Coordinates of C-alpha atoms and ligand atoms in Angstrom, one line a residue:
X1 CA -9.9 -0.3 -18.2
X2 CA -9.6 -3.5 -16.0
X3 CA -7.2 -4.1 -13.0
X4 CA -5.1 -6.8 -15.3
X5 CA -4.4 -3.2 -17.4
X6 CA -3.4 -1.1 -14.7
X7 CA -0.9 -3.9 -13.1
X8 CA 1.6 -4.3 -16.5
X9 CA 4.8 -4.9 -15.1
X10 CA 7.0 -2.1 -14.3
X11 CA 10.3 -2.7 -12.9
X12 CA 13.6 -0.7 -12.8
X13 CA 13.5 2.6 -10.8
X14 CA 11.1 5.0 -11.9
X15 CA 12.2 8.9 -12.5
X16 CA 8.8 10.9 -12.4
X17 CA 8.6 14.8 -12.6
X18 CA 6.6 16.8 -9.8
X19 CA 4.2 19.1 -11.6
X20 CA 2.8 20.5 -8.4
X21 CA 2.7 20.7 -4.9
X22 CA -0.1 21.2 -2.8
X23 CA -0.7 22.4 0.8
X24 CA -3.3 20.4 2.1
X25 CA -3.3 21.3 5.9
X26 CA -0.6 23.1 8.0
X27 CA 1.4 20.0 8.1
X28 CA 0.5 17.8 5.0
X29 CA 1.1 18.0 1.1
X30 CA 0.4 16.5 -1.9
X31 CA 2.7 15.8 -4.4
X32 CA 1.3 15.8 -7.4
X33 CA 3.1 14.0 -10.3
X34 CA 3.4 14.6 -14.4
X35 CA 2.9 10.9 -14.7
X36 CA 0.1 10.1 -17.6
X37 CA 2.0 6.4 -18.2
X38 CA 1.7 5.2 -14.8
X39 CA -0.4 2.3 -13.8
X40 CA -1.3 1.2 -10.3
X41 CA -4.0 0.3 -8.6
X42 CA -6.6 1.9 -6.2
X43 CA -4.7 1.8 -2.8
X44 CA -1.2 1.5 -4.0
X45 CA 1.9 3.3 -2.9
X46 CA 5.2 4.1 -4.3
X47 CA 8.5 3.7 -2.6
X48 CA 10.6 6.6 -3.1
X49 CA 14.3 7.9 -2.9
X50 CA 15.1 10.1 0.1
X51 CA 18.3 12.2 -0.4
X52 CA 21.0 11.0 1.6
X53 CA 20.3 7.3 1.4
X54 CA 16.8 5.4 2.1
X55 CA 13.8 5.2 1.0
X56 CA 10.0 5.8 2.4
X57 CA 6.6 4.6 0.8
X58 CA 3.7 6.5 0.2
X59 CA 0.4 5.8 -0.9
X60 CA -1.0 7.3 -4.1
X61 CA -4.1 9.7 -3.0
X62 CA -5.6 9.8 -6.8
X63 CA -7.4 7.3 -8.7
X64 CA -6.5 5.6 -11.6
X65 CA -9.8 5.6 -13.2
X66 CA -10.8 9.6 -13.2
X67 CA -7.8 10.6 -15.5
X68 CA -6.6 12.9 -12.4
X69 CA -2.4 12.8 -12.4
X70 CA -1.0 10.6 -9.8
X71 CA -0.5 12.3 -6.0
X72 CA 0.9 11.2 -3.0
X73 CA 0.1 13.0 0.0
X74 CA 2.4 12.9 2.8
X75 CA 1.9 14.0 6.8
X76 CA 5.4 15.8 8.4
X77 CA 6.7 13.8 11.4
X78 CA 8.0 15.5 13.8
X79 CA 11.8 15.0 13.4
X80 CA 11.1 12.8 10.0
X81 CA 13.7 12.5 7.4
X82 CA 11.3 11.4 4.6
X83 CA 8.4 13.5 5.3
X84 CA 10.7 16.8 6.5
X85 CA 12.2 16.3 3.0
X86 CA 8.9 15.8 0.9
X87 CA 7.0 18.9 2.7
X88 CA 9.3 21.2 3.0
X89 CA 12.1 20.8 0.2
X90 CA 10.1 18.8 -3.3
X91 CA 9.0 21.9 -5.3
X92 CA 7.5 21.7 -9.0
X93 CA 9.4 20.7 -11.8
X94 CA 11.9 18.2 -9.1
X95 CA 12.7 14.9 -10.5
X96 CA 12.1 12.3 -8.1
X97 CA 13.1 8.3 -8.1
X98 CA 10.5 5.7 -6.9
X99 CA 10.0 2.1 -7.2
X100 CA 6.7 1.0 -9.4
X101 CA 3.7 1.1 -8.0
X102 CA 3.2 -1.7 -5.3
X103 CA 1.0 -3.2 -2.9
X104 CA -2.1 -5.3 -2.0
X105 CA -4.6 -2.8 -0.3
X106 CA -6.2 -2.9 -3.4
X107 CA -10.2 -3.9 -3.6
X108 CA -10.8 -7.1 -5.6
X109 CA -14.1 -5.4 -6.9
X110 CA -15.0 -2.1 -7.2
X111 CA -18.7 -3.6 -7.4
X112 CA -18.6 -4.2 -3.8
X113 CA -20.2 -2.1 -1.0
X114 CA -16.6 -1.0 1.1
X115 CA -16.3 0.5 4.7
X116 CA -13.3 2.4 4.9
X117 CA -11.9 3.5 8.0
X118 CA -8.7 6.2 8.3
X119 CA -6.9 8.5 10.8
X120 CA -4.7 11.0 9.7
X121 CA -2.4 10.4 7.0
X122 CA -4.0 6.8 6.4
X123 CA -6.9 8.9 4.2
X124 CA -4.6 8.4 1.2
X125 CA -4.9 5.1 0.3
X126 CA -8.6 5.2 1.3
X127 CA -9.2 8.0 -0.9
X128 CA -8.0 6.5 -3.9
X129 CA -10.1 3.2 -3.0
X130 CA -13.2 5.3 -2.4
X131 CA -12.5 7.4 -5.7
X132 CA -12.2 4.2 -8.0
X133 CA -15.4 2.8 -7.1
X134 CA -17.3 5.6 -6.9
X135 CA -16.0 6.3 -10.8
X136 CA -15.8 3.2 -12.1
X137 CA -17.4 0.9 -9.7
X138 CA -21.0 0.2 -8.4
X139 CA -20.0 -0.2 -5.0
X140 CA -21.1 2.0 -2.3
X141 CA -18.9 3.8 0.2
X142 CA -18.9 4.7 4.1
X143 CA -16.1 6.4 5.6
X144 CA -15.0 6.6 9.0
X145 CA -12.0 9.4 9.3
X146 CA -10.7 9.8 12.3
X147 CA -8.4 13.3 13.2
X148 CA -7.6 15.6 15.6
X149 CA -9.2 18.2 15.3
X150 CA -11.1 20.4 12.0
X151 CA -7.7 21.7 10.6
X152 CA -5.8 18.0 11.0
X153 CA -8.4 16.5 8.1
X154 CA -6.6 15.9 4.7
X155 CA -9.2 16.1 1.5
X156 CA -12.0 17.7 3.8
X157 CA -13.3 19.5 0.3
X158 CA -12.7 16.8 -1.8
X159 CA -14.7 14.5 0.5
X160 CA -17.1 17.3 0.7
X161 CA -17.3 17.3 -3.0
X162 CA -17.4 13.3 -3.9
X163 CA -20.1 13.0 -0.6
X164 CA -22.3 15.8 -2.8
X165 CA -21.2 14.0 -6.2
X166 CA -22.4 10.7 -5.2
X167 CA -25.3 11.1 -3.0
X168 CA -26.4 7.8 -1.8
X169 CA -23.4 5.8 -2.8
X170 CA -20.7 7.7 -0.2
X171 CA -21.2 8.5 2.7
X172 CA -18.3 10.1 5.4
X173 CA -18.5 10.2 9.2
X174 CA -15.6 12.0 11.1
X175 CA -14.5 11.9 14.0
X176 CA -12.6 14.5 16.2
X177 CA -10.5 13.8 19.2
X178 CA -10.5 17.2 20.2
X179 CA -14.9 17.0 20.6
X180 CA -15.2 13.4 20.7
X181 CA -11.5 11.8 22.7
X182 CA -9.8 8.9 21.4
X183 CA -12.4 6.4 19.5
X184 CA -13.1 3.8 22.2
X185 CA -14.1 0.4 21.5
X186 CA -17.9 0.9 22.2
X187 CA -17.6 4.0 19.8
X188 CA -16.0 2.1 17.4
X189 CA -18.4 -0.8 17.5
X190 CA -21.6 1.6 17.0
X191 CA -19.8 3.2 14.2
X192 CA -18.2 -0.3 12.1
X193 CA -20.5 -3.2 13.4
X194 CA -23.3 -2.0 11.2
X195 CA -20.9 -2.5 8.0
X196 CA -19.7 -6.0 9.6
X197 CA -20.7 -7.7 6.1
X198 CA -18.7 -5.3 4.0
X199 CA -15.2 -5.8 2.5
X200 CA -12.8 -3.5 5.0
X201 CA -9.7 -1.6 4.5
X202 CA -8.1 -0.1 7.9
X203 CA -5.4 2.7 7.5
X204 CA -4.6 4.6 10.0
X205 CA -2.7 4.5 14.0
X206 CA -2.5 1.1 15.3
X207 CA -4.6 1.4 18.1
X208 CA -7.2 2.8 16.0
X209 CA -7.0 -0.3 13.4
X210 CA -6.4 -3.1 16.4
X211 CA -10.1 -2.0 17.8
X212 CA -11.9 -1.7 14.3
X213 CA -10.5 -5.0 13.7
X214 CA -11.5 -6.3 16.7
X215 CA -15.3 -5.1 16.7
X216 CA -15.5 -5.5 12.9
X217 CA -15.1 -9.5 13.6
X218 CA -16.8 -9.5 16.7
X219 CA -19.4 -8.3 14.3
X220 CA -19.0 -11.3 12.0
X221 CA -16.6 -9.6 9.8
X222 CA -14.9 -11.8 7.4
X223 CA -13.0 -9.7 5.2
X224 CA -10.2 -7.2 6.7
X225 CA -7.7 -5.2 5.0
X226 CA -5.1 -3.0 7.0
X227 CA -2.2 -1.3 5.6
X228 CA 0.1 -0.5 8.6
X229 CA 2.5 2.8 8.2
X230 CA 6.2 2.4 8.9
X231 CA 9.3 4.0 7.6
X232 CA 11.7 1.0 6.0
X233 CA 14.6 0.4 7.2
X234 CA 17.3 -0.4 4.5
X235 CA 18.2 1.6 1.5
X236 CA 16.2 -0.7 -1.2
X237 CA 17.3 1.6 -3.9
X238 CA 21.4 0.2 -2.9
X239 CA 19.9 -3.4 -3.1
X240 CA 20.5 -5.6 -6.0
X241 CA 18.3 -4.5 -9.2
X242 CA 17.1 -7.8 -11.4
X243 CA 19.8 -7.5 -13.7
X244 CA 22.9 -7.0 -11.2
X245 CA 21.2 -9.6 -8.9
X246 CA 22.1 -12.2 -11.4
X247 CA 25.4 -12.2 -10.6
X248 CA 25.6 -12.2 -7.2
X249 CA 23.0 -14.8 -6.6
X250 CA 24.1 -17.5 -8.3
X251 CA 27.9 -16.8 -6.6
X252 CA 25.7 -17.0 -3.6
X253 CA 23.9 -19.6 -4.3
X254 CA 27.3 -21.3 -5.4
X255 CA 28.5 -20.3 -1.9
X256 CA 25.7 -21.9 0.3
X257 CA 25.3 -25.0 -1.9
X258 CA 21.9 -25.4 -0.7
X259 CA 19.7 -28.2 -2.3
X260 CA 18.7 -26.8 -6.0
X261 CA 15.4 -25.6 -6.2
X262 CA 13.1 -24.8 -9.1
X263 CA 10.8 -21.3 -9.0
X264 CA 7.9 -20.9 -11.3
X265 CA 6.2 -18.0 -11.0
X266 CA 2.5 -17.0 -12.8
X267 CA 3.1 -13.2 -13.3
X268 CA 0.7 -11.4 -15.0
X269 CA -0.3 -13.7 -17.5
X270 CA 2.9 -15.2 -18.5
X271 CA 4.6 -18.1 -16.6
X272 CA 8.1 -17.7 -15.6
X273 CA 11.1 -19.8 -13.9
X274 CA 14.1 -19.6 -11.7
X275 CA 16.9 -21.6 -10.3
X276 CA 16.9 -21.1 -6.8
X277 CA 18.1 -23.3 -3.6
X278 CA 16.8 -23.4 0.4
X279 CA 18.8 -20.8 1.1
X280 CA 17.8 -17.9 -1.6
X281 CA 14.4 -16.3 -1.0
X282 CA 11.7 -16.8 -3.9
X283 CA 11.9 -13.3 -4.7
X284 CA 16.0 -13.3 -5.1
X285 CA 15.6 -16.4 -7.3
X286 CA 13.5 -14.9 -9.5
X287 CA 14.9 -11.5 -9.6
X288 CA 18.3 -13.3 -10.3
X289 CA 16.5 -14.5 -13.6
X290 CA 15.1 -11.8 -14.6
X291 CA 11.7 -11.9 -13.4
X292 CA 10.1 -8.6 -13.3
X293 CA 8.9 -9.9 -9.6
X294 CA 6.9 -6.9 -7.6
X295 CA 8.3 -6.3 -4.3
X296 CA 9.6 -3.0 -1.8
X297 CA 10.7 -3.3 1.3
X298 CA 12.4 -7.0 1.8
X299 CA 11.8 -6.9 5.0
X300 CA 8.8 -8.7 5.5
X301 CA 6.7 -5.8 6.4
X302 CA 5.2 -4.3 3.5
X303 CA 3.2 -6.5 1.4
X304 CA 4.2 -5.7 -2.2
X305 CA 5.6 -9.2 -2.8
X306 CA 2.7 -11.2 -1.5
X307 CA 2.2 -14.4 -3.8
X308 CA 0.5 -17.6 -3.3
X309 CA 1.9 -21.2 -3.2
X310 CA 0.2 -23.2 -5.5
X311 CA 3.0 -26.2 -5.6
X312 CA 5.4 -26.7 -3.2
X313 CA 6.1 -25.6 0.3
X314 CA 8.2 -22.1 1.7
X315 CA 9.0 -21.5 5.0
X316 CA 8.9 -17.7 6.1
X317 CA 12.0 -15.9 7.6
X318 CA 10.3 -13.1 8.7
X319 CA 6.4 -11.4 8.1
X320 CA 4.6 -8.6 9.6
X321 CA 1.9 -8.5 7.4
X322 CA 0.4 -11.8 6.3
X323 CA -2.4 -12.8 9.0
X324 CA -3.1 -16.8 9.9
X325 CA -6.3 -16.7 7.1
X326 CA -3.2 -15.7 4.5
X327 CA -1.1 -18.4 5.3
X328 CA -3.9 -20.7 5.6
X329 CA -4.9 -20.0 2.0
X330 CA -1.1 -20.2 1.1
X331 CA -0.2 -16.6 0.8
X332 CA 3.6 -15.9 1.7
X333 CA 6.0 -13.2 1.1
X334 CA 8.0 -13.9 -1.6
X335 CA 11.0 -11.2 0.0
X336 CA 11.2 -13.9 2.9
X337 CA 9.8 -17.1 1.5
X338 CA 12.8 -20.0 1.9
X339 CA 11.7 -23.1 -0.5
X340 CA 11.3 -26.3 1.6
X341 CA 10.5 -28.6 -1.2
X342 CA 12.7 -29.2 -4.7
X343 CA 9.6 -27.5 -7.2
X344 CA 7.9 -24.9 -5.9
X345 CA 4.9 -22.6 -7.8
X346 CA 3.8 -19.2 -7.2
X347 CA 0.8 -17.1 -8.8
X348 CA 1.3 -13.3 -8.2
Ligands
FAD1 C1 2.8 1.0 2.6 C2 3.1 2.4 3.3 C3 2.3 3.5 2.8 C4 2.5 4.7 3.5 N1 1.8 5.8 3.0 C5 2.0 7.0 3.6 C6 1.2 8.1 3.2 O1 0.4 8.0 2.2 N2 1.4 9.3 3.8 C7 2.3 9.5 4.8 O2 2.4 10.6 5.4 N3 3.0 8.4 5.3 C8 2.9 7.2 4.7 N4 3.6 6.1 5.1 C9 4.6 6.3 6.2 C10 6.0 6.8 5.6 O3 6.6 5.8 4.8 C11 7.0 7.2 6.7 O4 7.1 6.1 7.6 C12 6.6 8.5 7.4 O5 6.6 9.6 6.5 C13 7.7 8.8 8.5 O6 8.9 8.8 7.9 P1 10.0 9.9 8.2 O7 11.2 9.6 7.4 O8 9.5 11.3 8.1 O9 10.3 9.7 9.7 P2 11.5 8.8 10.3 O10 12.8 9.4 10.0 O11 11.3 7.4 9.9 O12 11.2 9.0 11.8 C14 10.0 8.7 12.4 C15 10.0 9.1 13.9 O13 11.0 8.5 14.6 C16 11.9 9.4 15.1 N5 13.2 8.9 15.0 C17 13.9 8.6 13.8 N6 15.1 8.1 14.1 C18 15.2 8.1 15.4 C19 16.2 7.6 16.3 N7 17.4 7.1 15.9 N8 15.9 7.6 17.6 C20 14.8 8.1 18.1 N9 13.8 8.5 17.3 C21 14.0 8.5 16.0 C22 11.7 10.7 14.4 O14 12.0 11.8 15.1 C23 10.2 10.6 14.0 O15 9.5 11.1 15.1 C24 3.5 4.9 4.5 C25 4.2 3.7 4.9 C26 4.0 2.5 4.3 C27 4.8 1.3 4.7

């Protein structure tokens, strides 16, 4: 199975049935899903529906390459909505709503030698990376988990088991803030710099991915992945779907009477286009036509919509994700991407 496979479009809302649900630690579950059709890739999360309005993302724990049913495994926060709701109320056989799988904290290759590095909750993403090239990859794997103490570490057998599995080709270091204190940046630089030419992927507190950033490029890194935990804001599940969008953006479009604008978009193999003006975001345009255009928050802050310009010229309303290096290389967020020029192209 290639990567082009497990990225078919999905779009729509997704209704998926929980088969199980799994302690993990005293504060942590997995939600394990009855799910044999979905495709995502390593690293991916899902955005799902929270009773009473909203909507939190979590990233998928499993792999897509080791037949294992799809699991998210979510940390409670302390006076969370989300979390409060998935560990304590989701129970097997609940039917819950999600958006497709999204994301770009995905490896390129699972070929490549990775260095992960996690705290807490930010092992799930990591785990699914570290599971997909270890089972369908050539890559090699180290591991840096950061917790509080022994009982705070999500997947300590299952790391056990892949670190006995794969002798030579994973390796895990953890560290405990109850033994070791807070990882400072010398720590962190004896622990990362030797790994400085590997592909990273940060997910955890942002301290903690602020100082393996910095030493990793102090180090001469070159390639650094974070995916940054936050709880969305709007209700994207009460935002326009593709097909009602349709509607109301071309009577919004009508309204602002911005300079026409045409879209194409390169989505997963087929070419697509949209009528859009200055005023209507890429990802509204295309959505309006029916493009089955990936995206989650709209905000700005997630990453699921990331595209690059390949013709043309955006300007950004808002991004929390996309680095300088990104933009350089014409990445932009197709949630807040205004057109500045009359034709612009996008490949997904
Ligand atoms: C791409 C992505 C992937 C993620 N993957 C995971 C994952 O795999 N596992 C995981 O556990 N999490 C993950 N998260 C984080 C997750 O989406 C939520 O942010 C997290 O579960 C907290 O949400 P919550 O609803 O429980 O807390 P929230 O309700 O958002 O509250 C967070 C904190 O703020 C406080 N708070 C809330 N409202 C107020 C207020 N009005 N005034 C003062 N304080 C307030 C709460 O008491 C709580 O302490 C991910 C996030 C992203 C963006």
């Amino acid at each position: 199975m290639t990567s082009a496979d497990l990225a078919e479009p999905v779009t729509g809302v997704l209704t998926l049935r929980v088969s199980e649900v799994v302690r993990e630690t005293a504060d942590a579950v997995s939600i394990v899903l009855n799910a044999p059709e979905l495709r995502y890739l390593p690293g991916q999360f899902l955005t799902l529906r929270i009773p009473g309005g909203g909507a939190r993302c979590y990233s998928l724990a499993s792999s897509p390459y080791t037949g294992e049913p799809p699991r998210v495994t979510v940390k409670k926060v302390p006076g969370g909505a989300g979390s409060g709701w998935v560990c304590e109320e989701i129970r097997a056989g609940d039917v819950l709503e999600c958006l497709p799988p999204a994301g770009t904290f995905t490896p390129a290759s699972l070929d490549e030698d990775v260095l992960l590095l996690a705290g807490g909750s930010g092992i799930t993403p990591c785990l699914s990376i570290a599971r997909s090239v270890l089972a369908a990859g050539t890559g090699t794997v180290t591991l840096v988990y950061a917790n509080r103490d022994q009982d705070s570490v999500i997947f300590r057998d299952a790391l056990w088991g892949l670190a006995e599995e794969h002798p030579g080709r994973f390796a895990v270091v953890h560290w405990l803030e109850i033994l070791q204190g807070l990882p400072t940046r010398q720590a962190l630089a004896a622990l990362l710099a030797p790994y400085a030419t590997r592909t990273a992927y940060l997910c955890g507190p942002q301290p903690l991915m602020d100082g393996a950033e910095d030493v990793l490029r102090e180090a001469g890194a070159t390639a650094v992945h974070r995916e940054r935990y936050f709880s969305l804001s709007g209700d994207v599940f009460d935002m326009p779907t593709p097909a009602s969008a349709s509607a109301s953006a071309s009577a919004s479009a009508s309204a602002s009477a911005g300079s026409s604008v045409t879209v194409t978009a390169e989505l997963y193999g087929q070419t697509h286009q949209a009528a859009g003006d200055e005023h209507t975001p890429l990802l509204d345009a295309l959505l309006a036509a029916g493009v089955p255009a990936p995206y989650s928050c709209r905000e700005g802050a997630c990453a699921a919509c990331t595209c690059r310009v390949v013709e043309g010229a955006v300007t950004l309303r808002h991004n929390e994700v996309l680095d300088a290096e990104d933009l350089a290389e014409g990445y932009t967020l197709a949630c807040q991407a205004l057109p500045t020029t009359g034709r612009v192209r996008v490949e997904y």
